[in-house]
Tab-separated table of C-alpha atoms and ligand atoms in Angstrom:
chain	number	residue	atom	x	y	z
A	1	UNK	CA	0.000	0.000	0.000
A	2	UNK	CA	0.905	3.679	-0.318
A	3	UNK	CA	-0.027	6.690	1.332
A	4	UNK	CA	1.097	10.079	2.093
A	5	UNK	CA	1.298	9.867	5.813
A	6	UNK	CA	1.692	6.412	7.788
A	7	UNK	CA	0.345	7.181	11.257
A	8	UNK	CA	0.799	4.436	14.247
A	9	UNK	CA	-1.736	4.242	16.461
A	10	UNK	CA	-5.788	4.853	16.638
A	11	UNK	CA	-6.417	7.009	20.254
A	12	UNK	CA	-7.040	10.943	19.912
A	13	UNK	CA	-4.119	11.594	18.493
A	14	UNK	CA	-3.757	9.787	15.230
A	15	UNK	CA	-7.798	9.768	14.705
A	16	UNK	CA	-7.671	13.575	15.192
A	17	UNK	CA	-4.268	14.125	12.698
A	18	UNK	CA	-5.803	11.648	10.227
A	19	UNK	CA	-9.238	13.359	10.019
A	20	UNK	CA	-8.065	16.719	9.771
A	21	UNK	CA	-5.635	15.592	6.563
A	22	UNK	CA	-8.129	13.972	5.237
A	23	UNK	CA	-10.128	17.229	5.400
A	24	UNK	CA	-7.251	18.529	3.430
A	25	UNK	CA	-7.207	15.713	0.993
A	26	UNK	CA	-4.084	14.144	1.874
A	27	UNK	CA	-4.278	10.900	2.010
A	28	UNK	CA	-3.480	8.861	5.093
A	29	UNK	CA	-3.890	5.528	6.932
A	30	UNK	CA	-4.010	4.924	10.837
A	31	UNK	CA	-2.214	1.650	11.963
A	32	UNK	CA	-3.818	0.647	15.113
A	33	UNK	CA	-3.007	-2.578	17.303
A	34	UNK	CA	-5.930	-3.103	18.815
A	35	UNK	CA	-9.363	-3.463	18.253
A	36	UNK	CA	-12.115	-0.728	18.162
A	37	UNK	CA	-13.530	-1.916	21.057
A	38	UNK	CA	-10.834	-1.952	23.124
A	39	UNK	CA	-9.713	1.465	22.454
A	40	UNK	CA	-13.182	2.981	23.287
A	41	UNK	CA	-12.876	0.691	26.052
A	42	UNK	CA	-10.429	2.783	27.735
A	43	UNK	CA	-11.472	5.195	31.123
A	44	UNK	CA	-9.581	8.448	30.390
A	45	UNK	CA	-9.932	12.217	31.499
A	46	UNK	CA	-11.798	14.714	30.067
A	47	UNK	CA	-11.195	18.223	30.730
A	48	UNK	CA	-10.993	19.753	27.369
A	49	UNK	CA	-8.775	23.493	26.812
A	50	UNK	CA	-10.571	25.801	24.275
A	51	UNK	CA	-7.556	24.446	21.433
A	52	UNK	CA	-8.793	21.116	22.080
A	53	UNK	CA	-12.549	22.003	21.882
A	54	UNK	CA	-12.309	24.579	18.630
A	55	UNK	CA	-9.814	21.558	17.148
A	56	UNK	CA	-12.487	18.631	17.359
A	57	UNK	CA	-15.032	21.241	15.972
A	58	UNK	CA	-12.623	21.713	13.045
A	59	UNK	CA	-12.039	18.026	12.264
A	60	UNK	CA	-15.710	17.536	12.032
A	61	UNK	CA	-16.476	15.861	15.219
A	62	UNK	CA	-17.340	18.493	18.023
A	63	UNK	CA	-21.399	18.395	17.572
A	64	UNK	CA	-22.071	15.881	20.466
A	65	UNK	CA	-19.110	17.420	22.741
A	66	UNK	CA	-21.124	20.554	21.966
A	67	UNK	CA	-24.841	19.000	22.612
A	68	UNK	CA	-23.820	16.837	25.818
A	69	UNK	CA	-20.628	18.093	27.164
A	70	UNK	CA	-20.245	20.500	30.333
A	71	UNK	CA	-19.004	24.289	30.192
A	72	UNK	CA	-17.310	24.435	33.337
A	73	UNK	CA	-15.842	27.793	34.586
A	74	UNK	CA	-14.146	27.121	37.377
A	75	UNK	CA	-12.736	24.410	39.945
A	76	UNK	CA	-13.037	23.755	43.512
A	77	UNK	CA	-9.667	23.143	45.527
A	78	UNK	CA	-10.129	21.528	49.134
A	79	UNK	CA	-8.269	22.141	51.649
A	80	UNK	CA	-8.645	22.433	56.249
A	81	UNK	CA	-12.351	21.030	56.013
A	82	UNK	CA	-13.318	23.169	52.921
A	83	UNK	CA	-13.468	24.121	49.584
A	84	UNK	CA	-11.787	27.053	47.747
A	85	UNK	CA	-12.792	28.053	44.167
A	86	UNK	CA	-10.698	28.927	41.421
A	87	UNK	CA	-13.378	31.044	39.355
A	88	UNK	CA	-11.669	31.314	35.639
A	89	UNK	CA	-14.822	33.288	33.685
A	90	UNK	CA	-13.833	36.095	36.604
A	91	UNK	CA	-9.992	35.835	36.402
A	92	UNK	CA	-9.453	35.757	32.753
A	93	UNK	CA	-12.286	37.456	31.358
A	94	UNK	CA	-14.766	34.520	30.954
A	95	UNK	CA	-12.304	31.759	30.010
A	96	UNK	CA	-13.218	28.155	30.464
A	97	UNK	CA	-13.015	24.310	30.061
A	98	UNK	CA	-15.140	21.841	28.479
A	99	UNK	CA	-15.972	18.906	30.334
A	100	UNK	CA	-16.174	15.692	28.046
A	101	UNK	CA	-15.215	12.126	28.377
A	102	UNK	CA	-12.455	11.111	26.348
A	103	UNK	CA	-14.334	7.741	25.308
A	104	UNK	CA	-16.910	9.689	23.714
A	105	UNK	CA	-14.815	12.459	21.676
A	106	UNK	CA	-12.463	9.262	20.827
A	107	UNK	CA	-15.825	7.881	19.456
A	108	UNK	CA	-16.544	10.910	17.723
A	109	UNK	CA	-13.562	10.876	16.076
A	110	UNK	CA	-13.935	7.397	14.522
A	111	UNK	CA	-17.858	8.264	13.512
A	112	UNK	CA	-15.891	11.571	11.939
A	113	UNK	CA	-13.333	8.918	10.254
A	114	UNK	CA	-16.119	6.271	9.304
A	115	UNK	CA	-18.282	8.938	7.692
A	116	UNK	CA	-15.038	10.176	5.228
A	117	UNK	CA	-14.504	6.415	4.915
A	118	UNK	CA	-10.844	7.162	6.785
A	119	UNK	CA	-8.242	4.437	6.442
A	120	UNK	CA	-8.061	3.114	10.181
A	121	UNK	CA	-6.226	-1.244	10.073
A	122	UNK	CA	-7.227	-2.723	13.660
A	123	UNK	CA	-5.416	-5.921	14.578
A	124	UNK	CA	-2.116	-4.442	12.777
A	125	UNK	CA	0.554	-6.757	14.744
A	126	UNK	CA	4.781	-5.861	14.942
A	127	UNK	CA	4.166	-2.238	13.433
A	128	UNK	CA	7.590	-1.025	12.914
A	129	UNK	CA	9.357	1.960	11.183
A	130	UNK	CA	11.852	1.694	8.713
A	131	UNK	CA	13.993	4.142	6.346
A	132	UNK	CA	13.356	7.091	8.358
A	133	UNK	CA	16.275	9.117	7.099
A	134	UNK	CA	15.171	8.611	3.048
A	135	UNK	CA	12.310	10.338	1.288
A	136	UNK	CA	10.449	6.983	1.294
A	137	UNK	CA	10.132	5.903	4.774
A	138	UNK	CA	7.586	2.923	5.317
A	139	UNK	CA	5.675	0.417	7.881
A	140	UNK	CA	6.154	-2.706	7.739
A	141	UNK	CA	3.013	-4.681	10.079
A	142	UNK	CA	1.370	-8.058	9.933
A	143	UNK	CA	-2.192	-9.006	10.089
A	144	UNK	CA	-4.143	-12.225	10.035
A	145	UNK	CA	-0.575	-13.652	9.645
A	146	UNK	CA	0.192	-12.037	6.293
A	147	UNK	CA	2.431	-9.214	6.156
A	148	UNK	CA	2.240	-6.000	4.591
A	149	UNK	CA	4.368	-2.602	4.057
A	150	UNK	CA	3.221	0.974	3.814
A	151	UNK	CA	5.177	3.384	1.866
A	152	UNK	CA	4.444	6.980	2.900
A	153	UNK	CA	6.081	10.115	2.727
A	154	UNK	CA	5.810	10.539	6.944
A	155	UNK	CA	5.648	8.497	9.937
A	156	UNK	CA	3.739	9.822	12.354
A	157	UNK	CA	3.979	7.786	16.021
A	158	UNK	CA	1.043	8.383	17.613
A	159	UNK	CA	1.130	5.154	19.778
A	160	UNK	CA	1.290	6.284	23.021
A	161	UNK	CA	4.057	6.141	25.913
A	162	UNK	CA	4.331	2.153	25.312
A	163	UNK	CA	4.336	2.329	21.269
A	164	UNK	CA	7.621	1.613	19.327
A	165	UNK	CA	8.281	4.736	17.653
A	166	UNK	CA	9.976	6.643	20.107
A	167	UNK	CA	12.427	3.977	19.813
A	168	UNK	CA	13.084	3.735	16.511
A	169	UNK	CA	15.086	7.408	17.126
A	170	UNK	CA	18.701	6.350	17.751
A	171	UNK	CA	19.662	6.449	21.513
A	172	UNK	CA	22.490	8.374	21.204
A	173	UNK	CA	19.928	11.156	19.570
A	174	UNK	CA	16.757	10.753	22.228
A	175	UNK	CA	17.158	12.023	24.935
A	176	UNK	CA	14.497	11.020	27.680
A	177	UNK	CA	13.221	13.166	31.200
A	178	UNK	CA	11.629	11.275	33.667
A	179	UNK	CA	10.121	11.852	37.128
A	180	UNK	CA	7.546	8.740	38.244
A	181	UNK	CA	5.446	10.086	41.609
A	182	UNK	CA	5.775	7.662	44.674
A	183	UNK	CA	2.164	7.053	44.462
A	184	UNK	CA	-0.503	5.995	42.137
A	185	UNK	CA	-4.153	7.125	41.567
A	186	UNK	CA	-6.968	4.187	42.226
A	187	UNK	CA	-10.088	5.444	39.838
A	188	UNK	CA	-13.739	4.480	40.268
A	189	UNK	CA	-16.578	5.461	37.559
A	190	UNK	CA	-20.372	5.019	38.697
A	191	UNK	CA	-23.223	5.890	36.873
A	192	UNK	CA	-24.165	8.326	40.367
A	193	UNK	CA	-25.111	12.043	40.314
A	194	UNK	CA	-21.545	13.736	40.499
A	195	UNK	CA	-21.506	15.225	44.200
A	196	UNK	CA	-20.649	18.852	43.155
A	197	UNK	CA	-21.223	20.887	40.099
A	198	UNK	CA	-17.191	21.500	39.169
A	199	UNK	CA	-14.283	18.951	39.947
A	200	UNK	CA	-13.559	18.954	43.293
A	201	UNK	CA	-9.242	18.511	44.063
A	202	UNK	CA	-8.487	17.753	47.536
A	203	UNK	CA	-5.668	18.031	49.364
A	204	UNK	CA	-6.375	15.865	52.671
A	205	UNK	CA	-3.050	14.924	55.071
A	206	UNK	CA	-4.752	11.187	54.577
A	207	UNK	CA	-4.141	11.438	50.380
A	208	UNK	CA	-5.334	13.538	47.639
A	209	UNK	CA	-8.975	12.812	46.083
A	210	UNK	CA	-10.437	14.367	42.941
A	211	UNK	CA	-14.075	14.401	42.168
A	212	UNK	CA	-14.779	14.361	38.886
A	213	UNK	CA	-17.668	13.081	36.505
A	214	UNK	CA	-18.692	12.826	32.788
A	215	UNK	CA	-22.124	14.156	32.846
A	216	UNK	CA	-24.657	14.812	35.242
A	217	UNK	CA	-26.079	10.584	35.991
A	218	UNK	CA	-21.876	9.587	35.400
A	219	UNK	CA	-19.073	10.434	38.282
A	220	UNK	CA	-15.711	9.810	38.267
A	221	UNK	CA	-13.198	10.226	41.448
A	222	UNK	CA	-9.922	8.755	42.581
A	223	UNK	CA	-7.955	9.137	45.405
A	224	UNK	CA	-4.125	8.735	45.821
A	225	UNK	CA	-2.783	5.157	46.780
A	226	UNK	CA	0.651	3.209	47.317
A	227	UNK	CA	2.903	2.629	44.533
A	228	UNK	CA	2.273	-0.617	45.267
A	229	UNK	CA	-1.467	-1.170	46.516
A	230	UNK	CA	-3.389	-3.874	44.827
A	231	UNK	CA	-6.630	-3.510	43.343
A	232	UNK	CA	-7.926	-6.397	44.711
A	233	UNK	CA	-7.848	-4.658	48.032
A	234	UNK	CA	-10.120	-1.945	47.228
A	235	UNK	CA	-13.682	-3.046	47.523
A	236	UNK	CA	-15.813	-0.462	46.331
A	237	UNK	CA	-17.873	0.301	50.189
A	238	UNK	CA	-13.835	0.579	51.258
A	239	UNK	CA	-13.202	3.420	48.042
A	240	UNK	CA	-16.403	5.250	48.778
A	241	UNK	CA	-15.628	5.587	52.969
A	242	UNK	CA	-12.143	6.399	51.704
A	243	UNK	CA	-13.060	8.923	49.286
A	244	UNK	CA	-15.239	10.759	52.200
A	245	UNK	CA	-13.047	10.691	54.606
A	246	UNK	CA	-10.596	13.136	52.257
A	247	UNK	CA	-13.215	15.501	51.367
A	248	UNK	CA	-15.065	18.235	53.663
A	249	UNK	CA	-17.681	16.829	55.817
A	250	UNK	CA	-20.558	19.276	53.695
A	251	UNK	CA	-19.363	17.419	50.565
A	252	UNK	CA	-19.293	13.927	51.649
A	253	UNK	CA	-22.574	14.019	53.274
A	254	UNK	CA	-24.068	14.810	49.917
A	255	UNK	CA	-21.870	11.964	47.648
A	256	UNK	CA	-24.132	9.755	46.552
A	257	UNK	CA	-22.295	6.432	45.960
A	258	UNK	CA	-23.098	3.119	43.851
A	259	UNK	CA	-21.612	0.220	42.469
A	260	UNK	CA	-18.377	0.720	40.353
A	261	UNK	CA	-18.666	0.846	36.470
A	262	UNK	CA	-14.805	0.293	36.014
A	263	UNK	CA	-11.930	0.609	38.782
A	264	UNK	CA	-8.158	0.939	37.736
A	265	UNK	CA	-5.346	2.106	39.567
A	266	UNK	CA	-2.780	4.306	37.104
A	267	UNK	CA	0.783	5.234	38.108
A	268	UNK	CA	1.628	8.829	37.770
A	269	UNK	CA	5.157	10.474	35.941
A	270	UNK	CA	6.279	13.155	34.148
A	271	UNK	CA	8.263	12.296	30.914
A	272	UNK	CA	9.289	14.064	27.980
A	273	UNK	CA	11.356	12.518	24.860
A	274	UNK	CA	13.282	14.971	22.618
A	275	UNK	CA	13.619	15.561	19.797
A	276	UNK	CA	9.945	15.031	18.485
A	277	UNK	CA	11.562	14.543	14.786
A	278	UNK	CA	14.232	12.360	13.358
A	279	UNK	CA	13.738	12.421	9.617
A	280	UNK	CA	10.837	11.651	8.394
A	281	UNK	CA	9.285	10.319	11.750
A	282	UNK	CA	7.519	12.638	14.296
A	283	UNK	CA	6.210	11.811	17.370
A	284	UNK	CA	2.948	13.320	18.733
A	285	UNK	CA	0.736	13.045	21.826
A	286	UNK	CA	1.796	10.043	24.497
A	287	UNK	CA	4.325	8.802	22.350
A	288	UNK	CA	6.226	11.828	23.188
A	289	UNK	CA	5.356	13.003	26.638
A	290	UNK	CA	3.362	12.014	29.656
A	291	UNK	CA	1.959	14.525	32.534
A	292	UNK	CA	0.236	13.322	36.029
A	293	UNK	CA	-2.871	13.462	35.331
A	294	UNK	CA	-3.730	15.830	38.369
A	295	UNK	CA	-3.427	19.011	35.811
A	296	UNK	CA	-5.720	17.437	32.781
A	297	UNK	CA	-2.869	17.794	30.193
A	298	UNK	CA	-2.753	15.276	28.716
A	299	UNK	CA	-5.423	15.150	26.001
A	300	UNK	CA	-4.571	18.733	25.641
A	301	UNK	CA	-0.954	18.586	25.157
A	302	UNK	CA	-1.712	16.153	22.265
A	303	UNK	CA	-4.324	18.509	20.659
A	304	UNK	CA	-1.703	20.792	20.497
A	305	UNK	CA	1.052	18.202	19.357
A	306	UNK	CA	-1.172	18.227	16.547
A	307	UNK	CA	-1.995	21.396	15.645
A	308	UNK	CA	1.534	22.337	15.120
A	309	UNK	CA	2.347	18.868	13.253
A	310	UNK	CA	-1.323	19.532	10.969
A	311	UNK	CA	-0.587	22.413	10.130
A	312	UNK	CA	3.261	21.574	9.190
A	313	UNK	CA	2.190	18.614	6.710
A	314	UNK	CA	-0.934	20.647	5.130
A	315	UNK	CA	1.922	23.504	4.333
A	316	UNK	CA	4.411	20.585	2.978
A	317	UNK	CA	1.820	19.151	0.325
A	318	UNK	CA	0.105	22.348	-0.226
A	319	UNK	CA	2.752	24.606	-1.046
A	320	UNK	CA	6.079	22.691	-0.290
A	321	UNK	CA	6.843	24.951	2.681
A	322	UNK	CA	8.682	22.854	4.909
A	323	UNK	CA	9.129	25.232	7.985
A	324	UNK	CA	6.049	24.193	9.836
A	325	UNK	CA	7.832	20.207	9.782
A	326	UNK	CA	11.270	21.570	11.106
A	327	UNK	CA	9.959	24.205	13.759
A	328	UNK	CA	7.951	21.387	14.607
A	329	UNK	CA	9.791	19.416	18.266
A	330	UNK	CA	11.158	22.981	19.084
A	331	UNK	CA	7.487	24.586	18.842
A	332	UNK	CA	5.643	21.591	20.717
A	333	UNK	CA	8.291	21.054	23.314
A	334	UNK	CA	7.837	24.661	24.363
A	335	UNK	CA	4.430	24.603	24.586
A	336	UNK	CA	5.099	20.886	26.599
A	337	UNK	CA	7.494	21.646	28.769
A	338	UNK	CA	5.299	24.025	30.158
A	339	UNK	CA	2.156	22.025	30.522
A	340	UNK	CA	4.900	19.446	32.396
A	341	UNK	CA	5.838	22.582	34.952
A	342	UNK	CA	2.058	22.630	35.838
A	343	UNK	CA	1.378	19.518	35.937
A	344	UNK	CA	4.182	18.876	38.295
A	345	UNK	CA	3.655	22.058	40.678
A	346	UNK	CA	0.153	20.419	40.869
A	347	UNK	CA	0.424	17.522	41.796
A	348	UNK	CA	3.606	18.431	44.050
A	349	UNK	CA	1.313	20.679	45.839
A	350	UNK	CA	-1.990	18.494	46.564
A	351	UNK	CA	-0.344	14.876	47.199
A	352	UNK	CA	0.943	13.637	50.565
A	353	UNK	CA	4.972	13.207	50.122
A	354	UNK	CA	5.200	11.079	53.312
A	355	UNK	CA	9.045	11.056	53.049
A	356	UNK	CA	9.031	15.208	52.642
A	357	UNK	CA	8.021	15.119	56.620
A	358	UNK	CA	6.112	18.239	58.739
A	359	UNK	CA	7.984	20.510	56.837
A	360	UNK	CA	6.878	19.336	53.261
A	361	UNK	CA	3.553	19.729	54.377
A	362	UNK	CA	3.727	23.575	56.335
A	363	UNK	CA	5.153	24.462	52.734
A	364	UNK	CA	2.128	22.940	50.935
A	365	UNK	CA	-0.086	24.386	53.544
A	366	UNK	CA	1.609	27.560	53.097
A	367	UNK	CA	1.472	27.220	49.144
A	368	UNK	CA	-2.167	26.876	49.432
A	369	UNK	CA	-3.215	29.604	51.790
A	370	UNK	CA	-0.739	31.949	49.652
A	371	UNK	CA	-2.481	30.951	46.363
A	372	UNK	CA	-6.165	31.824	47.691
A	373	UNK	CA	-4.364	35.153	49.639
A	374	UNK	CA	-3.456	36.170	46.070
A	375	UNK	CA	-5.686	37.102	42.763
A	376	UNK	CA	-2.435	36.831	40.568
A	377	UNK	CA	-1.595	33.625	42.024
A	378	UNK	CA	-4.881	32.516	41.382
A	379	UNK	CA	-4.586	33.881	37.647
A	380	UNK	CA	-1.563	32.018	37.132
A	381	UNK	CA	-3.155	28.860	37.988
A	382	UNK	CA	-6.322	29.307	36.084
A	383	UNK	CA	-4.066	30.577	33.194
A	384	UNK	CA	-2.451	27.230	33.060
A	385	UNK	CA	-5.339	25.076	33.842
A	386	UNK	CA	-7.464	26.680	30.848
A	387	UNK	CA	-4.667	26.364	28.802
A	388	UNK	CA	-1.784	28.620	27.337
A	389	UNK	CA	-2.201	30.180	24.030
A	390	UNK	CA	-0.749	27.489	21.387
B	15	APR	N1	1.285	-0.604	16.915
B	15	APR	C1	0.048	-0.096	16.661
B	15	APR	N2	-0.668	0.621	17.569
B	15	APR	C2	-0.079	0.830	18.770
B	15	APR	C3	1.213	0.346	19.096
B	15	APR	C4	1.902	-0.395	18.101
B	15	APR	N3	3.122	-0.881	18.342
B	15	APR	N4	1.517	0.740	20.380
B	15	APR	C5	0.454	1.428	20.832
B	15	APR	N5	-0.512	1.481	19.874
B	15	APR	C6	-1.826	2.145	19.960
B	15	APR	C7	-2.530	1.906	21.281
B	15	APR	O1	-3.277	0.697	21.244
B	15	APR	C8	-3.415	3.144	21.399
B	15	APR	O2	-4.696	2.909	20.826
B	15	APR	O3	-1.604	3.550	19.919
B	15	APR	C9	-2.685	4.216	20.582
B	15	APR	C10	-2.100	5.291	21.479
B	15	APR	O4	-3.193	6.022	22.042
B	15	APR	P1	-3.044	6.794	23.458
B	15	APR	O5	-2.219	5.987	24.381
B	15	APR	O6	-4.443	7.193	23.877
B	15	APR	O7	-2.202	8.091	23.139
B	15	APR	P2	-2.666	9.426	22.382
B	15	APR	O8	-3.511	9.138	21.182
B	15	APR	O9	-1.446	10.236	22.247
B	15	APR	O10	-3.674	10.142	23.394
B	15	APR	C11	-3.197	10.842	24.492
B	15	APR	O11	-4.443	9.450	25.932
B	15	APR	O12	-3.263	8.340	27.584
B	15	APR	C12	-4.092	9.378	27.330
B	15	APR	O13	-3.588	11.020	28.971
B	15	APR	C13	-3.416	10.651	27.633
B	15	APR	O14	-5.359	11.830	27.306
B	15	APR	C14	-4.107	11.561	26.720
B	15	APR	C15	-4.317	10.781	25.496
B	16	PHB	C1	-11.213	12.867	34.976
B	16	PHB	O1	-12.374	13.320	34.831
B	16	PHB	O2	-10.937	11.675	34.773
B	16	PHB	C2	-10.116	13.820	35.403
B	16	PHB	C3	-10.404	15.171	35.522
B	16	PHB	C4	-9.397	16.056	35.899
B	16	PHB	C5	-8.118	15.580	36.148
B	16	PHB	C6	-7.830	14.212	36.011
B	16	PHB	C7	-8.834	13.327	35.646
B	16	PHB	O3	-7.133	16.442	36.528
């Protein structure tokens, strides 16, 4: 087969980059390893930044994040027995986020690809990357135990933090930054009324908890748990007593609870690979970086990812400008490595660091009471949180 751009992997990223090429008629097929099912199958976040929001609108497949999704303008931070808000329509002049499962704009985005009758191979077994440095990379993959090639002009990696094109850079070009968190994050989803209009972070001395949700009959929390805890030993009645005992007593007497729809626990790190190029393969999304989830980056760093990459490859094949495809790693690591800072600072500030002692946790107290003291501090965080400017 051949194609214009190969792209590895079938979650938001390379659905969203192949739709909006398609839009632009260049042609392009998604490689995916798994089935359909088991992506949508997946239990992600879904706080979506304006870039994200106006993107899925442009690639077609915004109309039912528009129709059931949640315009949220602020957040609730809890902290010594109650909450704080963090009101971003005040601070920044009406700014916002859109609150919308990433399941359902995943879905959108293969109804979006279905409808232009998009290219996306399920079941595609030992993708792998070759001739990267020539005009005419290509994928070799095999499915149904036959084995096929695609030659493209572009490899796109788009398979996440455990896909194989990150490593088909040369170590002695990647470089890698890593920080993993001594602590995980044990979710629960239940089809319960979410117990507060806007997500609720808490910062409790027993653990951080997070109330979330993905509509109004559809909640989703988590609280913070060993590296090392077991699932297994988190029966949902022990979650739910869990989960109130970190929040303020006015909030947990109104959490409604119910059986558990899914249950995971997820480890938390920060990484970042650099470059994002090496000849004609580019990384975007996971494949590239990874942010705790505590600031909601991470669907919105990948938006970005491709923005920048989108509009490189559109520029290539439309008018062979080929500045958008080298500013490319420079321009999305800049905009990363900030959404990383945030991310960090968060999740620094509202976990319990058992081994940073008393004094680790005056200085988060501190940070805290300082923040809501302050309406630039305030505007800093809900300047980050809503997103910076791509
Ligand atoms: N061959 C083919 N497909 C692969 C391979 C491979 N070797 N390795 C991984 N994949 C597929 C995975 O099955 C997955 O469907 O690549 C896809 C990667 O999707 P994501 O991990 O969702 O990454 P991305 O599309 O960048 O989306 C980023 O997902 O993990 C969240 O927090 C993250 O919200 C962010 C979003
Ligand atoms: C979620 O709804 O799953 C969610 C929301 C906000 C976060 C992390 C996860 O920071």
């Amino acid at each position: 087969m051949r194609t214009s751009v190969a792209i590895i992997g079938a979650g938001p990223s390379g659905l969203l980059l192949s739709q909006l090429l398609h839009l632009q008629g260049i042609g392009n097929v998604v490689l995916e390893r798994r089935s359909q099912d088991y992506v949508l199958g997946r239990i992600r976040a879904g706080v979506l930044e304006t870039g994200m929001a106006d993107l899925l609108r442009r690639a077609g497949a915004g109309k039912r994040m528009d129709a059931e999704g949640e315009i949220h303008e602020g957040i609730e931070i809890a902290f010594g027995g109650s909450c704080h808000r963090i009101h971003f329509a005040d601070l920044l002049d009406g700014k916002t986020v859109m609150v919308y499962g990433q399941t359902e704009l995943t879905r959108d985005l293969y109804e979006a690809r279905a409808a232009m009758d998009g290219i996306v191979i399920h079941g595609a077994e030992d993708v792998a990357p070759h001739d990267i440095k020539t005009d005419t990379p290509y994928l070799t993959y095999t499915k149904d135990g036959r084995n096929h090639r695609v030659v493209c002009d572009f490899i796109i990696a788009c398979d996440g933090f455990h896909g194989v094109g990150r490593s088909a850079i040369p170590p002695d070009i990647l470089k890698t930054f890593e920080r993993v968190y001594p602590f995980g994050w044990l979710g629960l989803l239940s089809d319960t009324p979410p117990v507060a209009d806007e997500l609720i972070y808490s910062y409790h001395e027993r653990g951080f908890a997070l109330c979330s949700l993905r509509s109004r009959t559809r909640s989703r929390y988590y609280i913070q748990v060993g590296q090392d805890e077991s699932l297994e030993a988190w029966s949902d009645d022990r979650f739910w007593d869990e989960l109130k005992r970190r929040l303020p007593q006015d909030i947990a007497s109104g959490l409604v609870t119910g059986p558990s729809i899914e249950k995971s626990i997820a480890p938390l790190r920060s990484f970042v690979a650099e470059p994002m190029r090496h000849g004609r393969l580019f990384l975007a999304g996971d494949a590239g970086h990874i942010v705790p989830p505590t600031g909601a980056k991470g669907l919105n760093l990948a938006a970005s990812d491709i923005q920048y990459l989108s509009e490189g490859l559109i520029a290539h094949y439309k008018s062979g400008d080929e500045s958008g495809l080298n500013q490319y790693s420079d321009r999305a690591l800049a905009r990363i490595w900030k959404a990383e800072r945030f991310s960090w600072w968060m999740t620094m500030l509202l976990h319990q660091f058992p081994q940073n002692g008393a004094f680790g946790q005056r200085i988060q107290n501190a940070e805290l009471e300082y923040l809501f003291s302050s309406r630039a501090a305030l505007t800093s965080v809900a300047e980050n949180y809503v997103g910076l400017p791509y």
